[in-house]
């Protein structure tokens, strides 16, 4: 690369010439370098030396000159007819020049102090040199001529102080932000808002001098800046008018991040329209939009608070949601007669503890048309106060989830599960003449087990296979074994089940020991005493995850309204869809029967009496079918409620209607009954007082938010090695904020 020579000279009218145009960047400024410092030039092919001399008290101009010969020189001094003493390419000389002759003062550098000049032409001092720089100095560009002012202080005494202008004041302002004498505003709030928006747009901060109902005076917050504005109220009207304005600035901008007038409310007003269109608008995106539109950088917390302020206005605050719970429960029971809605608070401080809601349409559909099967599950809430949502769900004739009851608790505990199941028991007991013998599916939590045993002593309680499988995978991370476990769970007979366990034992004896410790009657179909109709999991939360995840982040009343609205939509859609069905059975049961009919064509049937049959198959052997008791030796008919292939063969042999031998819950007529009731809308909360029943005594009940916002984190567990005990801990240092105790990568200080 071309050699560069940097010569620092002293002439009577020394200039700094930059580029071929030789723009002057300052006059009458002295540059003094006291004593010799050895500096290295980095990023060049040759070594460079910097020879520093003493400065004289003459007035100098600093000019960068560009020579057009082969070896380029960066000359600091007066480019004249005088001779320049250049030792070799890249050597930097500080000298004093005069007319007619040239006196060179040289102090040769040493090799231990270096000046680093990178390829990006940035000059970095490895040692601290004392350089006084004017506060108005912004930056030096080789393409644009900006003013460069150097204070005439001795460099050995003045520290290097550069005042960066983070937000340069905008010179050209959009017409909407221009202020003029006589400009009027509807009221004082509009006047203040307009002045604030102008300050933000022009990148200067204002300081309020006077502000009351009749006048408003503000000035630029920068010291000694003459900008000032005064507005006053017109007589007899709320209108404010600008009386005087001094719109000249002596300041250059803001030398810090953010803006004094960019408050949380300003952020909220700025992004309000966007948030109403897209509530999922993230604080990070808000920061990017404000920086792009207004050129200011705010903190993440400020953007988050601005968003929360708008969302609170749109959907209500989280605190308000808890306060509205008693009235919301009353509205649920008023608009949907027969529904159950109860809220419980702590008797000491009225803080929220529990909420139970079940709509009358769900109660009617479950009691009169659904299978006697309930799945229990829960999902964690993601709102400000967290909590847990309990779900009790049935299954309609077509196999879809049929939500029955919901519970919200401040935290998931065994005590809260027992309470939820007691509410569920009371609901069913109140709405049925004879409590059906239920089958309940859940995980293995102790609170659920105790609650089922206490409230539903006759129920068949089975474990959800998803939870069993997840626990198995934690112990044995083997997909093959996990698949065999599921096959064992689906096995209809004991022989099939034991065969699968033998396969697992061949692969891992430890896995079989783990499985044997789990009672088979609680999870294996072959040993389970109740009827699960093929449902091995209570995976309710994941099945509803498409919409319940969004609802879990809303205030509690808004969340329950989102759930109610979804149920209302489901009931209507499924009711209308069933009106288009022209079969006897629901689609899922109809498909199962048709598949059984196809398989039954290859069976041989021998009749023992009017109800008992022997069905023979070349691959499956002999199975005994009893059409009166609707059972088969393969157990398929009993477990699924629909005739198996052996039962279908027996029914067809005696010319019986197969559809008549299925459980009633699988018929279209029963399905329509499931969704025959309507979940009614609830009026907007602004109308709750108007819809109150005449003469009804309103009971005042106060519910406060839960105390804790976040669960207590578990303490970190870190093993201390014996050899580390007593050792002095090394103090780490952050290269970003110059503080100790953390690294640059984990620094949280503002930029």
XYZ file of C-alpha atoms in Angstrom:
751
model
C 0.000 0.000 0.000
C 1.072 3.589 -0.442
C 3.294 5.044 2.214
C 1.823 7.736 4.401
C 3.844 10.439 6.075
C 2.433 12.525 8.881
C 4.338 15.745 9.496
C 3.403 18.032 12.345
C 4.775 21.459 11.636
C 4.514 24.905 13.099
C 4.126 27.898 10.859
C 2.867 31.384 11.227
C -0.422 30.584 9.626
C -0.423 26.848 9.773
C -3.556 25.244 8.349
C -5.112 21.773 8.421
C -5.948 20.971 4.818
C -8.350 18.086 4.268
C -8.443 16.589 0.807
C -7.749 18.431 -2.383
C -10.206 21.225 -1.531
C -8.192 22.311 1.519
C -11.135 23.220 3.772
C -10.195 25.192 6.863
C -11.504 23.670 10.060
C -10.449 26.170 12.681
C -8.402 29.198 13.346
C -6.238 30.372 16.202
C -6.113 27.092 18.017
C -2.901 25.694 19.386
C -1.999 22.066 19.485
C 0.466 21.189 22.223
C 2.023 17.833 22.882
C 4.142 17.866 26.022
C 7.123 15.601 26.318
C 7.865 12.693 24.102
C 5.532 9.746 23.795
C 6.170 6.781 21.613
C 3.122 5.731 19.706
C 2.663 2.929 17.169
C 0.716 3.021 13.930
C -1.275 -0.161 13.446
C -2.839 -1.548 10.309
C -0.078 -0.465 7.860
C 2.594 -2.422 6.137
C 5.396 -0.287 7.542
C 6.272 0.719 11.045
C 5.508 4.341 11.821
C 7.100 6.595 14.374
C 5.581 9.596 16.032
C 8.059 12.256 17.033
C 6.512 14.750 19.385
C 7.958 18.151 20.130
C 6.922 21.058 22.215
C 4.211 23.447 21.118
C 4.736 27.159 20.864
C 2.333 29.807 21.952
C 1.717 31.140 18.471
C -1.740 30.867 16.972
C -1.993 27.996 14.538
C -4.472 26.560 12.114
C -4.602 22.836 11.620
C -4.781 21.777 7.970
C -4.667 18.390 6.342
C -2.924 18.515 2.981
C -3.085 15.907 0.294
C -0.108 15.427 -2.052
C -0.608 13.836 -5.385
C 2.747 12.109 -5.739
C 3.292 8.381 -5.457
C 4.171 8.364 -1.789
C 1.219 10.021 -0.048
C 1.959 12.201 2.916
C -0.370 13.261 5.647
C 1.041 16.674 6.473
C 0.090 18.487 9.627
C 1.355 22.012 9.155
C 1.630 24.682 6.499
C 1.996 23.290 3.004
C 4.181 26.001 1.487
C 7.395 26.431 -0.388
C 9.301 25.553 2.794
C 11.220 22.317 3.074
C 9.726 19.564 5.195
C 12.005 17.282 7.126
C 10.701 13.801 6.469
C 12.871 10.966 7.784
C 11.166 8.016 6.095
C 7.736 6.829 5.031
C 5.367 6.911 7.963
C 7.542 9.037 10.293
C 5.727 11.740 12.189
C 7.691 14.902 12.967
C 6.685 17.846 15.142
C 8.507 20.942 14.040
C 8.328 24.701 13.981
C 8.419 26.414 10.594
C 9.199 30.006 9.726
C 9.460 31.988 6.523
C 12.687 31.350 4.712
C 13.983 28.668 6.924
C 12.800 25.742 8.913
C 13.699 24.878 12.445
C 12.888 21.340 13.364
C 12.478 20.301 16.978
C 12.528 16.544 17.171
C 12.208 14.181 20.074
C 12.688 10.629 18.940
C 10.140 8.174 20.264
C 10.655 4.963 22.090
C 9.240 1.654 21.048
C 7.224 0.873 24.194
C 4.527 3.547 23.669
C 2.556 3.176 20.494
C -0.020 4.977 18.443
C -2.528 2.566 16.894
C -3.890 3.626 13.509
C -6.378 1.048 12.260
C -7.292 0.429 8.663
C -10.506 2.354 9.218
C -8.269 5.427 9.790
C -9.212 5.733 13.455
C -6.455 7.150 15.609
C -6.322 5.505 19.043
C -4.056 6.605 21.871
C -2.694 3.680 23.832
C -1.672 6.045 26.614
C -3.796 8.813 28.095
C -2.681 12.105 26.556
C -4.014 15.429 27.726
C -6.013 17.039 25.012
C -8.581 19.800 25.495
C -11.449 19.634 23.041
C -14.224 22.155 22.642
C -17.631 20.897 23.837
C -19.110 21.740 20.427
C -16.898 19.176 18.744
C -19.082 16.488 17.222
C -17.153 14.415 14.743
C -14.603 14.716 11.917
C -15.495 13.395 8.481
C -13.153 13.195 5.497
C -15.991 13.847 3.095
C -17.792 16.692 4.896
C -16.242 19.797 6.397
C -17.508 20.062 9.965
C -16.040 22.553 12.356
C -13.122 21.285 14.411
C -12.236 23.390 17.442
C -9.277 22.637 19.722
C -8.916 24.540 22.980
C -5.511 26.227 23.435
C -4.605 24.186 26.525
C -1.388 22.383 27.084
C -1.939 18.705 26.411
C 0.073 17.658 29.414
C -2.406 19.395 31.738
C -5.834 19.150 30.067
C -7.617 15.737 30.069
C -9.156 14.223 26.951
C -12.861 15.207 27.146
C -15.180 14.608 24.223
C -18.878 15.462 24.712
C -20.767 13.226 22.284
C -24.017 14.558 20.921
C -26.296 11.509 20.977
C -29.282 13.316 19.454
C -28.357 16.251 17.226
C -30.977 18.974 17.141
C -33.156 18.779 14.028
C -32.885 21.880 11.850
C -35.694 21.096 9.401
C -38.977 20.415 11.188
C -42.177 18.958 9.795
C -44.967 21.562 9.558
C -47.032 19.707 12.145
C -44.337 20.381 14.759
C -43.766 24.051 13.965
C -44.886 26.600 16.545
C -45.729 30.234 15.825
C -46.997 33.278 17.685
C -50.772 33.375 17.616
C -51.181 29.633 17.180
C -54.184 28.424 19.191
C -55.032 25.168 20.969
C -58.370 23.932 22.374
C -57.101 23.779 25.936
C -53.973 23.813 28.063
C -53.498 20.042 27.717
C -53.401 20.296 23.937
C -50.981 23.206 24.199
C -48.596 21.280 26.428
C -48.858 18.245 24.190
C -47.982 20.256 21.072
C -44.939 21.871 22.718
C -43.796 18.485 24.041
C -44.140 16.843 20.622
C -42.131 19.669 19.056
C -39.342 19.210 21.602
C -39.204 15.488 20.879
C -39.247 15.986 17.120
C -36.502 18.671 17.241
C -34.352 16.729 19.743
C -34.219 19.228 22.577
C -35.662 19.041 26.067
C -37.823 21.661 27.734
C -38.101 22.815 31.302
C -41.399 24.145 32.612
C -41.125 27.631 34.119
C -44.800 28.284 34.887
C -47.841 26.132 34.388
C -51.356 26.756 35.654
C -54.907 27.059 34.342
C -54.265 30.355 32.557
C -50.656 30.280 31.368
C -47.842 28.007 30.360
C -44.176 29.020 30.056
C -41.276 26.748 29.153
C -37.656 27.105 28.137
C -34.968 24.902 26.665
C -33.427 22.679 29.329
C -29.909 23.250 27.972
C -27.882 25.721 29.983
C -27.735 29.249 28.486
C -29.924 28.266 25.521
C -32.246 31.230 24.716
C -35.187 29.162 23.391
C -38.339 30.083 25.305
C -42.107 29.957 24.761
C -45.084 31.491 26.538
C -48.748 30.626 26.014
C -51.801 32.049 27.771
C -55.518 31.398 27.972
C -57.864 33.590 25.975
C -60.507 35.351 28.078
C -63.869 33.624 28.387
C -62.890 30.431 26.533
C -60.612 27.468 27.330
C -58.524 28.175 24.220
C -54.795 28.707 24.696
C -52.706 30.860 22.371
C -48.949 31.253 21.951
C -48.071 34.819 22.943
C -44.304 34.888 22.554
C -41.695 32.477 21.298
C -37.931 32.762 20.969
C -37.200 29.926 18.584
C -33.430 30.263 18.277
C -31.230 27.638 19.934
C -27.605 27.837 20.983
C -27.545 24.176 22.039
C -26.637 21.427 19.597
C -28.821 18.603 20.892
C -29.096 16.038 23.670
C -26.019 14.245 24.959
C -27.855 11.320 26.581
C -30.231 8.539 25.585
C -33.973 8.904 25.902
C -35.901 12.132 26.202
C -37.263 13.951 29.235
C -40.593 14.591 27.507
C -40.941 11.004 26.185
C -42.988 9.817 29.152
C -44.827 6.519 29.519
C -48.057 8.258 28.549
C -46.390 9.647 25.424
C -45.264 6.129 24.502
C -48.803 4.873 25.093
C -50.326 7.571 22.903
C -47.757 6.951 20.170
C -48.487 3.229 19.786
C -52.138 3.174 20.859
C -53.545 2.698 17.358
C -51.061 -0.063 16.537
C -51.797 -1.885 19.805
C -55.541 -1.771 19.247
C -54.993 -3.393 15.855
C -52.468 -5.922 17.138
C -52.503 -6.611 20.909
C -49.497 -8.935 20.415
C -47.291 -5.959 19.526
C -44.140 -6.512 21.592
C -42.235 -3.876 23.619
C -39.138 -4.552 21.540
C -41.067 -3.685 18.388
C -42.372 -0.549 20.089
C -38.805 0.558 20.824
C -37.793 -0.017 17.220
C -40.752 1.943 15.869
C -40.170 4.927 18.183
C -36.471 5.001 17.341
C -37.227 4.860 13.636
C -39.955 7.507 13.728
C -38.589 9.898 16.363
C -34.880 9.098 16.600
C -34.879 8.529 20.368
C -33.903 5.420 22.292
C -36.020 4.431 25.299
C -35.696 1.668 27.860
C -37.507 -1.652 27.528
C -39.371 -1.014 30.779
C -40.729 2.276 29.462
C -42.062 0.562 26.326
C -43.564 -2.246 28.411
C -45.295 0.198 30.764
C -46.641 2.175 27.817
C -48.111 -0.989 26.323
C -49.629 -2.059 29.640
C -51.273 1.334 30.028
C -53.026 1.020 26.676
C -53.961 -2.622 27.208
C -55.419 -1.721 30.619
C -57.622 0.846 28.913
C -58.675 -1.669 26.250
C -59.249 -4.794 28.325
C -59.108 -3.487 31.889
C -56.281 -3.840 34.367
C -55.424 -7.086 36.140
C -56.298 -5.530 39.491
C -59.666 -4.379 38.221
C -60.363 -7.892 36.944
C -60.205 -9.309 40.481
C -62.385 -6.514 41.855
C -65.034 -7.263 39.208
C -65.174 -11.006 39.948
C -68.127 -10.926 42.410
C -70.257 -8.927 39.992
C -69.131 -11.088 37.063
C -70.256 -14.234 38.879
C -73.637 -12.619 39.473
C -73.902 -11.776 35.766
C -73.073 -15.378 34.791
C -75.850 -16.751 36.962
C -78.288 -14.039 35.801
C -77.735 -14.453 32.047
C -77.350 -18.252 32.169
C -79.854 -19.542 34.762
C -78.760 -22.771 36.378
C -75.062 -21.942 36.036
C -72.698 -22.034 38.994
C -70.258 -19.156 39.532
C -68.514 -18.711 42.872
C -65.503 -16.714 43.982
C -63.630 -17.143 47.243
C -61.207 -14.766 48.929
C -58.933 -14.944 51.910
C -61.027 -13.962 54.949
C -58.134 -12.010 56.448
C -57.294 -9.637 53.597
C -59.866 -10.517 50.866
C -57.085 -11.567 48.489
C -58.226 -13.867 45.707
C -57.995 -17.618 46.320
C -60.455 -19.560 44.139
C -63.009 -19.249 41.375
C -65.398 -21.967 40.139
C -67.592 -21.599 37.045
C -69.791 -24.105 35.203
C -72.390 -23.054 32.657
C -75.879 -24.572 32.749
C -75.674 -25.652 29.091
C -72.539 -27.669 29.859
C -74.130 -29.229 32.925
C -77.237 -30.270 30.988
C -75.266 -31.690 28.068
C -72.947 -33.733 30.274
C -75.610 -35.152 32.571
C -78.098 -36.045 29.822
C -76.035 -36.940 26.776
C -72.288 -37.416 27.391
C -70.452 -40.556 28.407
C -69.798 -40.842 32.159
C -66.143 -39.997 31.610
C -64.316 -36.939 32.996
C -60.769 -35.809 32.345
C -58.922 -33.516 34.766
C -56.096 -31.243 33.716
C -54.593 -27.859 34.472
C -52.671 -25.096 32.729
C -50.535 -22.341 34.233
C -51.718 -18.785 33.729
C -49.338 -16.268 32.208
C -50.870 -13.038 33.432
C -49.426 -10.574 35.920
C -50.456 -12.565 39.006
C -49.978 -16.038 37.518
C -52.197 -18.707 39.108
C -53.512 -21.990 37.697
C -56.577 -22.871 35.634
C -58.245 -26.235 36.482
C -60.336 -27.967 33.820
C -62.918 -30.750 34.133
C -63.903 -32.005 30.691
C -66.251 -34.645 29.340
C -66.309 -36.202 25.852
C -69.210 -36.008 23.449
C -70.406 -38.908 21.290
C -68.077 -37.950 18.452
C -65.014 -37.956 20.704
C -64.582 -34.170 20.987
C -63.839 -32.432 24.283
C -66.855 -31.155 26.172
C -65.737 -28.644 28.861
C -67.825 -29.056 31.991
C -66.301 -26.863 34.700
C -63.432 -24.425 35.243
C -61.567 -23.439 38.354
C -58.990 -20.707 38.895
C -56.748 -20.843 41.964
C -53.910 -18.692 43.219
C -51.578 -21.705 43.125
C -51.750 -25.431 42.405
C -51.853 -27.308 45.699
C -53.353 -30.575 46.901
C -55.813 -28.589 48.987
C -57.029 -26.664 45.933
C -57.500 -29.864 43.935
C -59.604 -31.355 46.737
C -61.695 -28.164 46.765
C -62.192 -28.246 42.971
C -63.358 -31.863 43.040
C -65.732 -31.125 45.916
C -67.314 -28.333 43.830
C -67.585 -30.732 40.892
C -69.250 -33.363 43.088
C -71.780 -30.853 44.393
C -72.564 -29.777 40.822
C -73.310 -33.317 39.644
C -75.175 -34.299 42.790
C -77.471 -31.299 42.458
C -78.313 -31.976 38.804
C -78.779 -35.770 38.808
C -81.225 -38.001 40.618
C -78.701 -40.812 40.821
C -75.014 -40.004 40.735
C -73.547 -41.905 37.748
C -70.576 -44.133 38.322
C -67.905 -42.042 36.691
C -64.580 -42.845 35.153
C -62.010 -40.125 35.921
C -58.689 -39.661 34.138
C -55.922 -37.485 35.577
C -52.244 -37.339 36.405
C -50.812 -38.933 39.529
C -50.878 -35.867 41.784
C -51.709 -36.712 45.381
C -54.307 -33.949 45.714
C -56.290 -35.338 42.782
C -56.118 -38.886 44.125
C -57.308 -37.792 47.562
C -60.035 -35.610 46.076
C -61.388 -38.441 43.906
C -61.384 -40.901 46.790
C -63.177 -38.465 49.079
C -65.748 -36.995 46.674
C -66.241 -39.871 44.197
C -65.620 -43.052 46.201
C -67.347 -45.290 43.629
C -65.633 -43.783 40.578
C -63.011 -45.603 38.516
C -59.854 -43.510 38.672
C -57.292 -44.018 35.930
C -53.972 -42.355 35.252
C -53.486 -40.304 32.133
C -51.084 -42.217 29.877
C -49.398 -39.027 28.701
C -48.167 -38.312 32.231
C -47.158 -41.948 32.729
C -45.258 -41.931 29.449
C -43.432 -38.704 30.300
C -42.344 -40.089 33.658
C -41.176 -43.284 31.925
C -39.128 -41.315 29.378
C -37.347 -39.432 32.156
C -36.159 -42.732 33.581
C -35.526 -44.537 30.301
C -34.726 -42.308 27.358
C -35.533 -44.975 24.788
C -38.217 -44.362 22.117
C -38.585 -48.097 21.434
C -39.397 -48.819 25.065
C -41.831 -45.881 25.157
C -43.698 -47.254 22.125
C -43.899 -50.690 23.726
C -45.322 -49.083 26.870
C -48.109 -47.470 24.832
C -48.843 -50.774 23.093
C -49.099 -52.465 26.483
C -51.510 -49.751 27.649
C -53.748 -50.292 24.582
C -53.763 -54.101 24.911
C -57.336 -55.276 25.490
C -56.577 -58.604 27.149
C -54.237 -59.681 29.918
C -52.409 -62.069 27.559
C -51.652 -59.274 25.104
C -50.524 -57.020 27.952
C -48.140 -59.584 29.442
C -46.732 -60.311 25.973
C -45.775 -56.655 25.575
C -44.162 -56.591 29.000
C -42.019 -59.579 28.007
C -40.812 -57.641 24.971
C -39.914 -54.713 27.229
C -38.126 -57.045 29.645
C -35.998 -58.474 26.839
C -34.842 -54.946 25.996
C -34.526 -53.581 29.537
C -35.250 -55.548 32.729
C -35.034 -52.289 34.733
C -37.890 -50.834 32.678
C -40.184 -53.739 33.554
C -39.365 -53.292 37.252
C -40.366 -49.621 36.957
C -43.628 -50.563 35.200
C -44.480 -53.243 37.753
C -44.249 -50.697 40.561
C -47.108 -48.757 38.914
C -50.440 -50.518 39.573
C -51.668 -51.881 36.229
C -55.325 -51.369 37.147
C -54.746 -47.586 37.068
C -53.396 -47.263 33.532
C -53.504 -50.526 31.522
C -56.677 -51.120 29.533
C -56.498 -54.875 30.159
C -56.729 -54.388 33.943
C -58.761 -51.179 34.180
C -62.180 -51.850 35.705
C -63.999 -48.826 34.326
C -64.933 -47.871 30.771
C -62.693 -45.303 29.076
C -64.136 -45.700 25.560
C -60.636 -45.770 24.127
C -59.503 -42.545 25.841
C -56.181 -43.160 27.571
C -55.220 -39.540 28.097
C -56.724 -36.458 29.721
C -54.627 -34.205 27.515
C -57.128 -31.381 27.765
C -54.842 -28.357 28.048
C -52.832 -29.267 24.958
C -55.984 -29.997 22.985
C -57.338 -26.553 23.880
C -53.928 -24.915 23.554
C -54.777 -23.183 20.276
C -56.979 -20.634 22.053
C -56.570 -21.129 25.793
C -52.908 -20.076 25.648
C -53.880 -16.577 24.515
C -56.648 -16.391 27.112
C -54.266 -17.353 29.945
C -52.429 -14.031 29.644
C -55.522 -11.847 30.045
C -57.009 -10.361 33.236
C -59.134 -12.959 34.996
C -62.555 -11.624 33.924
C -61.381 -11.223 30.329
C -59.966 -14.760 30.421
C -63.257 -16.243 31.620
C -65.120 -14.236 28.992
C -62.783 -15.609 26.314
C -63.536 -19.149 27.543
C -67.295 -18.487 27.645
C -67.242 -16.994 24.156
C -65.355 -20.021 22.807
C -67.834 -22.427 24.398
C -70.755 -20.427 23.037
C -69.259 -20.655 19.537
C -68.567 -24.398 19.860
C -72.106 -25.169 21.000
C -73.599 -23.289 18.078
C -71.237 -24.703 15.431
C -71.607 -28.312 16.586
C -75.357 -27.981 16.897
C -75.626 -26.703 13.331
C -73.189 -29.314 12.005
C -75.191 -32.186 13.539
C -78.298 -30.987 11.704
C -76.596 -31.961 8.446
C -75.957 -35.559 9.507
C -78.348 -38.152 8.019
C -76.936 -41.271 9.698
C -78.025 -43.018 12.884
C -74.621 -42.802 14.536
C -72.203 -39.911 14.811
C -69.439 -39.934 12.165
C -66.724 -41.441 14.398
C -68.951 -44.329 15.572
C -70.293 -44.850 12.046
C -66.770 -45.299 10.698
C -65.953 -47.794 13.438
C -69.065 -49.856 12.679
C -68.356 -49.897 8.933
C -64.786 -51.087 9.570
C -66.159 -53.873 11.826
C -68.631 -54.923 9.123
C -65.799 -55.250 6.589
C -63.762 -57.399 8.971
C -66.767 -59.538 9.918
C -67.163 -60.802 6.334
C -64.302 -63.280 6.836
C -65.600 -64.785 10.083
C -67.543 -67.987 10.608
C -70.421 -67.838 13.113
C -72.001 -70.690 15.088
C -75.033 -70.004 17.255
C -75.355 -71.610 20.682
C -78.720 -70.049 21.708
C -80.704 -66.913 21.100
C -77.993 -64.691 22.656
C -74.707 -66.612 22.592
C -72.539 -67.089 19.504
C -69.194 -68.595 18.631
C -67.189 -66.583 16.105
C -64.252 -68.328 14.437
C -61.390 -66.625 12.619
C -58.377 -68.208 10.936
C -56.003 -65.626 12.464
C -57.700 -64.777 15.756
C -59.079 -68.127 16.802
C -62.442 -68.488 18.515
C -64.287 -65.698 20.368
C -67.544 -66.012 22.298
C -70.136 -63.247 21.797
C -73.182 -62.504 23.987
C -75.446 -60.056 22.182
C -77.849 -59.783 25.127
C -75.142 -58.491 27.486
C -73.288 -56.793 24.631
C -69.958 -58.362 25.363
C -67.252 -60.309 23.534
C -64.294 -62.340 24.733
C -61.942 -59.902 22.991
C -63.380 -57.119 25.274
C -63.612 -54.664 22.392
C -67.394 -54.309 22.605
C -67.357 -53.619 26.351
C -64.466 -51.156 26.285
C -65.536 -49.008 23.321
C -69.345 -49.177 23.528
C -69.590 -50.113 19.840
C -69.923 -53.731 18.594
C -66.556 -55.221 17.686
C -66.052 -57.219 14.474
C -66.972 -60.451 16.273
C -70.139 -58.908 17.655
C -71.055 -57.501 14.234
C -70.624 -60.963 12.685
C -72.927 -62.441 15.297
C -75.536 -59.696 14.845
C -75.520 -59.986 11.067
C -75.883 -63.762 11.278
C -79.206 -63.351 13.094
C -80.250 -60.326 11.014
C -80.102 -57.792 13.794
C -79.565 -54.063 13.285
C -75.979 -53.346 14.315
C -76.707 -49.669 15.073
C -79.258 -50.604 17.716
C -76.557 -52.363 19.747
C -74.302 -49.343 20.183
C -74.340 -47.148 23.277
C -76.943 -44.379 23.108
C -74.302 -41.666 23.521
C -73.058 -42.477 19.988
C -76.366 -41.719 18.259
C -76.953 -38.477 16.377
C -80.102 -37.822 18.399
C -78.154 -37.910 21.654
C -75.399 -35.795 20.162
C -77.913 -33.101 19.247
C -79.221 -33.234 22.788
C -75.680 -32.651 24.057
C -75.574 -29.232 22.415
C -79.274 -28.435 22.578
C -78.845 -25.742 25.230
C -77.357 -22.297 24.582
C -74.599 -20.468 26.381
C -75.873 -16.905 26.441
C -73.744 -13.750 26.063
C -72.925 -11.510 29.006
C -73.379 -7.739 28.614
C -70.463 -5.349 28.672
C -69.349 -4.430 32.164
C -70.489 -0.837 31.643
C -74.080 -2.162 31.565
C -73.924 -4.423 34.597
C -75.484 -1.897 36.953
C -78.313 -1.200 34.514
C -79.131 -4.914 34.101
C -79.375 -5.548 37.824
C -82.661 -7.108 38.840
C -85.142 -4.685 40.341
C -85.390 -5.014 44.086
C -82.383 -7.337 44.322
C -80.075 -6.548 47.199
C -76.552 -6.176 45.912
C -74.052 -7.807 48.228
C -70.792 -5.913 48.333
C -67.816 -8.258 48.217
C -64.266 -7.076 47.728
C -61.698 -9.320 46.047
C -58.108 -8.083 45.932
C -55.372 -9.523 43.702
C -53.193 -12.310 45.109
C -50.258 -11.099 47.172
C -47.392 -12.619 45.261
C -46.747 -11.686 41.642
C -44.190 -14.405 41.041
C -43.509 -17.740 42.720
C -40.454 -17.909 44.907
C -37.475 -19.134 42.911
C -35.510 -22.086 44.167
C -32.047 -21.192 45.473
C -29.214 -21.956 43.134
C -27.324 -25.093 44.007
C -23.650 -24.980 43.112
C -21.139 -27.451 44.449
C -18.042 -25.877 45.970
C -14.953 -27.943 45.357
C -12.685 -28.621 48.306
C -9.684 -27.085 46.581
C -11.653 -23.859 46.045
C -12.460 -23.323 49.718
C -10.458 -20.425 51.121
C -9.352 -19.241 47.706
C -9.689 -15.506 47.053
C -12.356 -14.921 44.430
C -11.147 -13.125 41.324
C -12.834 -9.782 40.739
C -14.224 -9.551 37.227
C -14.445 -6.254 35.369
C -16.896 -5.073 32.721
C -15.286 -3.373 29.736
C -18.590 -1.734 28.820
C -19.582 0.184 31.941
C -16.231 0.008 33.815
C -17.909 -1.604 36.837
C -16.909 -4.754 38.685
C -18.883 -7.871 39.411
C -19.976 -8.837 35.903
C -18.762 -9.248 32.328
C -19.583 -7.269 29.197
C -21.898 -10.029 27.925
C -24.084 -9.821 31.046
C -23.968 -6.053 31.475
C -27.403 -4.539 32.066
C -26.360 -0.882 32.241
C -27.987 1.441 29.692
C -25.904 2.152 26.627
